[in-house]
Coordinates of C-alpha atoms and ligand atoms in Angstrom, one line a residue:
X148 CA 6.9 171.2 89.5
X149 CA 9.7 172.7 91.4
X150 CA 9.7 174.1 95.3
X151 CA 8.2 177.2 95.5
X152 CA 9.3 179.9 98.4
X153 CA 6.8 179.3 101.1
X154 CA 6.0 182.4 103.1
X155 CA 3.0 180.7 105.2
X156 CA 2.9 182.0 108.9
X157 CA 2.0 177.8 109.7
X158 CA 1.9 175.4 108.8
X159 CA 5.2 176.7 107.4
X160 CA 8.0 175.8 105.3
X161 CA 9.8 172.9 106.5
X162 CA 14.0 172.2 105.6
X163 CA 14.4 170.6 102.7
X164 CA 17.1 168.3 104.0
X165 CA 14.5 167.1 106.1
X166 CA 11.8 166.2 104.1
X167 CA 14.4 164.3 101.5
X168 CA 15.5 162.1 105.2
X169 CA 12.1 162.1 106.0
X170 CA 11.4 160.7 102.5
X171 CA 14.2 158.3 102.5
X172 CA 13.1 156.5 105.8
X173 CA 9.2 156.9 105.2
X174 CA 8.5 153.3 103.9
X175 CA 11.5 151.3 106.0
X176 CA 12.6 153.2 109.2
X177 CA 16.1 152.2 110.1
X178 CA 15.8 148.6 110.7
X179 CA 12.6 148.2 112.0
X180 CA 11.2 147.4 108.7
X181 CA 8.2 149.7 108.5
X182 CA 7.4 153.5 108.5
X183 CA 7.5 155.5 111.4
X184 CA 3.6 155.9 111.0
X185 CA 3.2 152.3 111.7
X186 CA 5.3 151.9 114.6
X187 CA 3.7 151.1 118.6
X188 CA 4.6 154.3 120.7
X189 CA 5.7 151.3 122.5
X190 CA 8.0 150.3 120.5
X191 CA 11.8 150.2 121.6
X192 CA 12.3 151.9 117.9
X193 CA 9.9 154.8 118.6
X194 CA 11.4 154.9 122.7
X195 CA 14.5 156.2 121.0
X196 CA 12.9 158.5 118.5
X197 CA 11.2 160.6 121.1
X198 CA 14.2 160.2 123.7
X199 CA 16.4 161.8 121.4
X200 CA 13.8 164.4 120.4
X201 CA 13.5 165.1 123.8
X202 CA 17.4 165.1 124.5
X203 CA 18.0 167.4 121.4
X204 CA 15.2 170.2 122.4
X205 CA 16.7 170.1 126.0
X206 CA 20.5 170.9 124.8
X207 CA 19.3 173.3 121.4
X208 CA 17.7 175.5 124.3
X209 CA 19.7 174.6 127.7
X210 CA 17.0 173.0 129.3
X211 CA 17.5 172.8 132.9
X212 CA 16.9 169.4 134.6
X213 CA 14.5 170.6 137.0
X214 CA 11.8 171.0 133.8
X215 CA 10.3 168.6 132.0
X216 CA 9.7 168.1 128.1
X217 CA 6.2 167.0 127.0
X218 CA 4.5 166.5 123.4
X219 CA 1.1 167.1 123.5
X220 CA -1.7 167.6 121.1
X221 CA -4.6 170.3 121.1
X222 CA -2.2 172.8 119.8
X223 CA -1.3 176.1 121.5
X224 CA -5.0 176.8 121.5
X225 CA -5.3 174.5 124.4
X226 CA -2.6 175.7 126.8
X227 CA -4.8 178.5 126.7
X228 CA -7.0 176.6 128.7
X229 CA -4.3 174.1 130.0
X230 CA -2.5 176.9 131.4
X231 CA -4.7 178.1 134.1
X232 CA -6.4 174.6 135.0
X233 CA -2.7 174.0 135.9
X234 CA -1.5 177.1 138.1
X235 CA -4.5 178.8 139.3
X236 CA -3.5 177.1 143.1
X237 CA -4.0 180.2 144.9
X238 CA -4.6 183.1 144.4
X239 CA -6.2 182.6 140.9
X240 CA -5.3 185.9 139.4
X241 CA -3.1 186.1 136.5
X242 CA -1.7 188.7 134.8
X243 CA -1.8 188.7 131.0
X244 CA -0.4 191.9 128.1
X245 CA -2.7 191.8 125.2
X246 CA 0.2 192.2 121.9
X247 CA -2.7 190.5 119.7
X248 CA -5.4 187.9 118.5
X249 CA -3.6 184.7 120.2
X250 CA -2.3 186.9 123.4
X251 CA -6.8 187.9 123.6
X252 CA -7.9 184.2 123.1
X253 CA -5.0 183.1 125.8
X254 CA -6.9 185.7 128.5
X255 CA -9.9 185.3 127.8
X256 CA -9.7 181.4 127.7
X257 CA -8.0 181.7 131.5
X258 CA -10.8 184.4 132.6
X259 CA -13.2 181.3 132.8
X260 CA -11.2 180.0 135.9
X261 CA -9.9 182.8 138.0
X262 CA -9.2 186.7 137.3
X263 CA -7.3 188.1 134.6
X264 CA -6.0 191.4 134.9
X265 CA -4.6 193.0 132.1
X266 CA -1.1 195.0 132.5
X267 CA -0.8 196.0 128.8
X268 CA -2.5 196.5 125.6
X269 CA -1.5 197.5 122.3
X270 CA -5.2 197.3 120.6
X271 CA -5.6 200.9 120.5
X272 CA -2.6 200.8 117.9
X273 CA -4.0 197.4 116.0
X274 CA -0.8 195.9 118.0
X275 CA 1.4 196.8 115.8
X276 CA 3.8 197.8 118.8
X277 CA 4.9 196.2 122.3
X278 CA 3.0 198.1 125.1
X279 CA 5.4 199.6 127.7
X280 CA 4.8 197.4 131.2
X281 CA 4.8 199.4 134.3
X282 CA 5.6 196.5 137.2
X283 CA 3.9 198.4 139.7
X284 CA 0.4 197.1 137.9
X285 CA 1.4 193.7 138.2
X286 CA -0.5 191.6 141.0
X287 CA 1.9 191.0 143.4
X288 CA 0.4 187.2 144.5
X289 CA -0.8 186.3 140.8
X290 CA -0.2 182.1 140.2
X291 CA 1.3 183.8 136.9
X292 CA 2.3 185.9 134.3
X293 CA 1.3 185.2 130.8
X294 CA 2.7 186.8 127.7
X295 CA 3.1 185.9 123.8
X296 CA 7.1 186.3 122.8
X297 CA 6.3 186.9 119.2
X298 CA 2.9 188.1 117.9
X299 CA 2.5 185.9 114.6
X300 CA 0.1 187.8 113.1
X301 CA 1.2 191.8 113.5
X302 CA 4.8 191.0 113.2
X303 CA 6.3 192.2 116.7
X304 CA 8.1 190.8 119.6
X305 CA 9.4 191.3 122.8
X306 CA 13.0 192.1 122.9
X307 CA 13.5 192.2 126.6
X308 CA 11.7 189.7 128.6
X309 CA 9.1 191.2 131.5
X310 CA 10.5 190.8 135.0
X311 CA 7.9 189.5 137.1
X312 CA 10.3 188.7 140.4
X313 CA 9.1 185.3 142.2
X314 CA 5.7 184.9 140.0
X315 CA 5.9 182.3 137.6
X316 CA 6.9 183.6 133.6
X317 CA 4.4 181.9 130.8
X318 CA 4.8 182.8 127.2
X319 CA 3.3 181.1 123.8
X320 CA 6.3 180.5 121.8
X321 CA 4.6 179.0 118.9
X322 CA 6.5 181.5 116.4
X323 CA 9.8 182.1 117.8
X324 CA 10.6 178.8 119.7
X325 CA 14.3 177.6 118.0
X326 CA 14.7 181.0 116.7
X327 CA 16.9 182.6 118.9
X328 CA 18.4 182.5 122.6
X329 CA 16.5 181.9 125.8
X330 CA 16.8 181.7 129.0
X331 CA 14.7 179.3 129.7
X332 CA 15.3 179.3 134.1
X333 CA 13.2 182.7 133.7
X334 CA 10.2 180.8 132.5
X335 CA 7.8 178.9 134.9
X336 CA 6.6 177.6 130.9
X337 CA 7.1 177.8 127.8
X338 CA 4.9 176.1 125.1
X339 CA 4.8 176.2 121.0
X340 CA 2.4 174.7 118.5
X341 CA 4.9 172.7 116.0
X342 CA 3.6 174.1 113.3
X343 CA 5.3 177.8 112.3
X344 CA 9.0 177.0 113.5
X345 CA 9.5 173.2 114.7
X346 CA 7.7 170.9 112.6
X347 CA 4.2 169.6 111.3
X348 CA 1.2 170.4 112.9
X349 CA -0.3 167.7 115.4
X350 CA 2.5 168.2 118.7
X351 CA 2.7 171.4 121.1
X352 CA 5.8 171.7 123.1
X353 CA 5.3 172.4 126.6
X354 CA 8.4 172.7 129.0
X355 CA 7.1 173.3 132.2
X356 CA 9.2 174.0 135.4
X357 CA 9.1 170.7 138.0
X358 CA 7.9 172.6 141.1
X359 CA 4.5 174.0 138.8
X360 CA 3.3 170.1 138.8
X361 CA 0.5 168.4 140.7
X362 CA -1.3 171.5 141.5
X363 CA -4.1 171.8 138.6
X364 CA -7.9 172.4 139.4
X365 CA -10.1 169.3 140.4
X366 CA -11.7 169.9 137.8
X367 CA -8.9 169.3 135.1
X368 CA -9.9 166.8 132.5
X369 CA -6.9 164.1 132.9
X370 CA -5.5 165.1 129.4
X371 CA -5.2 168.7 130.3
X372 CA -3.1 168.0 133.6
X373 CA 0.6 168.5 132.7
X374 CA 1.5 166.3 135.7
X375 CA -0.2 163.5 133.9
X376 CA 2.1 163.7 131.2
X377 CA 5.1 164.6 132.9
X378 CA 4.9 161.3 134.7
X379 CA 4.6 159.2 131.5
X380 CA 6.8 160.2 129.6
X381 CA 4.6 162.2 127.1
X382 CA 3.3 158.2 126.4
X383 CA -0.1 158.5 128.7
X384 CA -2.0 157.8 125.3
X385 CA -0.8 157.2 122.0
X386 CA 1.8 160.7 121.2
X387 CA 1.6 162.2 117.3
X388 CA 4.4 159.8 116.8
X389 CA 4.8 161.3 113.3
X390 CA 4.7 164.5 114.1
X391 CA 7.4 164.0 117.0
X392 CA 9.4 162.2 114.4
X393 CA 9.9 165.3 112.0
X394 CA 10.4 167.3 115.2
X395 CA 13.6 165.1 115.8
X396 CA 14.9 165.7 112.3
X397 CA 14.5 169.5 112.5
X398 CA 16.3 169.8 115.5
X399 CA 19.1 167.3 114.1
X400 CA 19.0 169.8 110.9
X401 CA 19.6 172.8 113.6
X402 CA 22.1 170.5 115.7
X403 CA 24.6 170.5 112.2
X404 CA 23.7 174.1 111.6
X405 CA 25.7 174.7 114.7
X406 CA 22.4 175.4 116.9
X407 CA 20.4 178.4 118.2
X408 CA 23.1 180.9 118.0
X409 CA 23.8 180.0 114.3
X410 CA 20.0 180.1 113.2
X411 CA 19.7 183.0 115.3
X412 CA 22.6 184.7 113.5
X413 CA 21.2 183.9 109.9
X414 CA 17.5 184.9 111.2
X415 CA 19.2 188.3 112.2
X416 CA 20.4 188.8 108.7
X417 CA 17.3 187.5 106.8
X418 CA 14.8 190.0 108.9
X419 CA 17.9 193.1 108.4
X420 CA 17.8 192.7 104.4
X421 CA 13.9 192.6 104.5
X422 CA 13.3 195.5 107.3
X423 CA 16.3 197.6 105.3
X424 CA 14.6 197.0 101.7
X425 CA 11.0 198.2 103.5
X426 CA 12.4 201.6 105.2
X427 CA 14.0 203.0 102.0
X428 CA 11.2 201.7 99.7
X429 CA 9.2 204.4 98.6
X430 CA 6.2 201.8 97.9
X431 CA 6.5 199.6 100.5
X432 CA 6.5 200.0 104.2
X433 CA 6.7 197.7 106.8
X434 CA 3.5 198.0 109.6
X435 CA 5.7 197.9 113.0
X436 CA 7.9 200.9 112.8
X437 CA 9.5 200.6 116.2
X438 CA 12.7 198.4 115.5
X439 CA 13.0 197.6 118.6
X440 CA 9.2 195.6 118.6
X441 CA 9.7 193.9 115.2
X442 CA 9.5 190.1 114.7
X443 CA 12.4 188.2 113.4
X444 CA 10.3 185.5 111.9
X445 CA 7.0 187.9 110.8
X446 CA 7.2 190.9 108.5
X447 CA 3.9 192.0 107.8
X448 CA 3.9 195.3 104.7
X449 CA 1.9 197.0 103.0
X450 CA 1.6 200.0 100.4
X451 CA -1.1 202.7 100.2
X452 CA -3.0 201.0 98.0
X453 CA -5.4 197.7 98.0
X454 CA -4.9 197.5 94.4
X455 CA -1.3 197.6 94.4
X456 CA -0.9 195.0 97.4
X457 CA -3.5 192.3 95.7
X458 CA -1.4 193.2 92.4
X459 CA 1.8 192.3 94.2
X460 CA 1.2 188.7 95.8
X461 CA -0.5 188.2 92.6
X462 CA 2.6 188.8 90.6
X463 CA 4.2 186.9 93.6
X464 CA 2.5 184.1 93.5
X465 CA 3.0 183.8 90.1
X466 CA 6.6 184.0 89.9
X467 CA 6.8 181.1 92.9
X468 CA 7.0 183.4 96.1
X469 CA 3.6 182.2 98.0
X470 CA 1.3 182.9 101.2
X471 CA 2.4 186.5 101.2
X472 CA -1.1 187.6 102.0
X473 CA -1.3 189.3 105.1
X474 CA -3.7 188.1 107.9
X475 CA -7.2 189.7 107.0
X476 CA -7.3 191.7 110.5
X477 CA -3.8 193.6 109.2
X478 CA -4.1 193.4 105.3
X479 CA -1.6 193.8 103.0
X480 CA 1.2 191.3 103.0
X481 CA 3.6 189.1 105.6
X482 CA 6.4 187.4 105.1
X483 CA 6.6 184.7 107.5
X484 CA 10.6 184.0 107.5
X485 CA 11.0 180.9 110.3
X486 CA 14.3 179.3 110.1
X487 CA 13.9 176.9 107.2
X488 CA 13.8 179.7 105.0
X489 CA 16.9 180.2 103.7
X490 CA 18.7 183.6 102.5
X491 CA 18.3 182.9 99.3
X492 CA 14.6 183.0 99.5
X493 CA 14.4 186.8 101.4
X494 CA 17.0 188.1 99.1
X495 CA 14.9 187.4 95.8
X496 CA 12.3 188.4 97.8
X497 CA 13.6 191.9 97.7
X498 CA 14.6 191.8 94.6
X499 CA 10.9 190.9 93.5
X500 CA 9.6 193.8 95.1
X501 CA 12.0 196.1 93.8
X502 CA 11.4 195.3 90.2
X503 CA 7.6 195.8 90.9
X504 CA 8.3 199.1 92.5
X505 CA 9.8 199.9 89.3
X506 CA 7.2 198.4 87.2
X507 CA 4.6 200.2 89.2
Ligands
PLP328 C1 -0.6 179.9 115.5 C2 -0.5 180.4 116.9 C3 -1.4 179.9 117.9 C4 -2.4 178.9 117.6 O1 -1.8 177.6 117.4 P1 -2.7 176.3 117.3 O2 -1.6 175.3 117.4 O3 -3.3 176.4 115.9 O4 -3.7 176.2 118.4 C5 -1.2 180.4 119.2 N1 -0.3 181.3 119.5 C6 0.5 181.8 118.5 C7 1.5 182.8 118.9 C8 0.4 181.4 117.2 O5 1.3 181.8 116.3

């Protein structure tokens, strides 16, 4: 059977010039004579697999050298928790915008250790835009600011970055991370499950500013201190050394590309032809309507009718253009474009849909 186009919002599409290296070094790595998978973290071998993992995340993004680089496991779910167990020091407020289901589980997770107040919601409008922030709501001594930079499920994103003066910045990256330009000295953290943009599922980035260390609750389980990990190296227990590994050869994949601003360049043209196709369609429409909100990496659609959207990933999925089905909560369809979907597979994409528009 041939590749299919993989639309999944994660775990996602991964490049194909990674999984054929991957494929080539899975039974002998290198020299070491065994896999990867068999490897002790301990190893000198596996030392410089997650060295240069680490090195290539740091210069991808311009990661200053007053943060530190972990892999942890637990996914993004647990920096929900992991989160405020680390930076409710003083005040324990936080302020959090609601832009969807992961942004709600992220506050309510942190309102079981200090106070969460709630400077923007988009709920009333299923979140299908980014909620204007007023800065005068924001609490002046919060320990932090929490948002989610792209709302995986709704398809938007915020273009311009809150500005939350001396309080610490923390955003859930986990579908936009190694999409596009940051600047990372704005965040306090930043932290991504793998699995949409980076790699398998298994490791969460976390790249948390120095001076945010060694100030978690007492009551922080070891594993969920960041300082713990940040002192060893990401190598307190036994790392998803796989999971790392496949990390490394995405970002050497991005490296060749030419790095963020090249991915970020074709992303930019990938979301254009889709977003362009759904505003002239006369069948299909795409859910966020304010440009300015929409995610580069999700597109969720729809038409007016159930029949006709079940009809359409059906025909899809048929002609090898899967996991269009949109999250249950939204309906219809998204198209989850991360950066190892190529061109290619957006532009027949449209082409797809055009033909059924015709058909139907
Ligand atoms: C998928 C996703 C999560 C949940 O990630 P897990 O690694 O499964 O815990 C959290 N936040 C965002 C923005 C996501 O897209």
């Amino acid at each position: 059977m041939e590749r299919v186009y993989n639309f999944s919002a994660g775990p996602s599409t991964l490049p194909v010039p990674v999984l054929e290296k991957a494929q080539k070094e899975m039974v002998c790595y290198g020299d070491a004579g065994m896999s990867v998978m068999e490897m002790s973290h301990r190893s000198g071998a596996y030392q410089a697999i997650i060295d240069e993992c680490e090195a290539l995340i740091r210069s991808l993004l311009g990661v200053g050298d007053n943060y530190k680089v972990m892999f942890l496991q637990g996914g993004a779910s647990s920096q929900f928790a992991m989160v405020p167990l680390n930076l409710f020091s003083n005040s324990k407020k936080a302020d959090y915008v609601l832009t969807g289901v992961w942004a709600k589980k992220a506050a309510k997770e942190a309102s079981r250790y200090g106070e969460v107040n709630i400077v923007g919601s988009s709920e009333d409008g299923t979140f299908s835009y980014i909620p204007k922030l007023d800065p005068a709501t924001f609490s002046k001594d919060a320990d932090y600011f929490h948002f989610t930079h792209n709302n995986t499920i709704y398809g938007t994103r915020f273009k311009e970055i809150p500005e939350v003066g001396n309080v610490p910045l923390v955003t859930d990256m986990s579908s936009s991370i190694l999409s596009q330009k940051v600047d990372v000295n704005k965040f306090g953290i930043i932290y991504a499950g793998a699995q949409k943009n980076m790699g398998p599922a298994g490791v969460t980035l976390a790249i948390v500013r120095e001076d945010l260390l060694g100030k978690a609750l007492d009551v922080t389980p070891t594993m969920f201190n960041y300082a713990t990990h940040a002192e060893n190296g990401s190598m307190f227990n036994t790392p998803p050394c796989y999971s790392i590994y496949i990390c490394k050869l995405v970002c050497e994949w991005l490296r060749d590309l030419g790095g963020i601003s090249a991915i970020e360049e074709i992303n930019i043209r990938k979301a254009a032809i889709l977003y362009d196709f759904l505003d002239n369609s006369k069948m299909f429409r795409a859910t966020v309507t304010n440009p300015d909100d929409r995610s580069m990496m999700n597109v969720p659609f729809v038409t007016d009718s159930d029949e006709l959207n079940a009809k359409f990933i059906k025909e899809a999925t048929a002609a090898g253009f899967v996991n269009l089905k949109g999250h249950r909560s939204v309906g219809g369809m998204r198209a989850s474009i991360y950066n190892a979907m190529p061109v290619e597979g957006v532009e027949k994409l449209v082409e797809l849909m055009k033909k059924f528009e015709t058909e139907n």
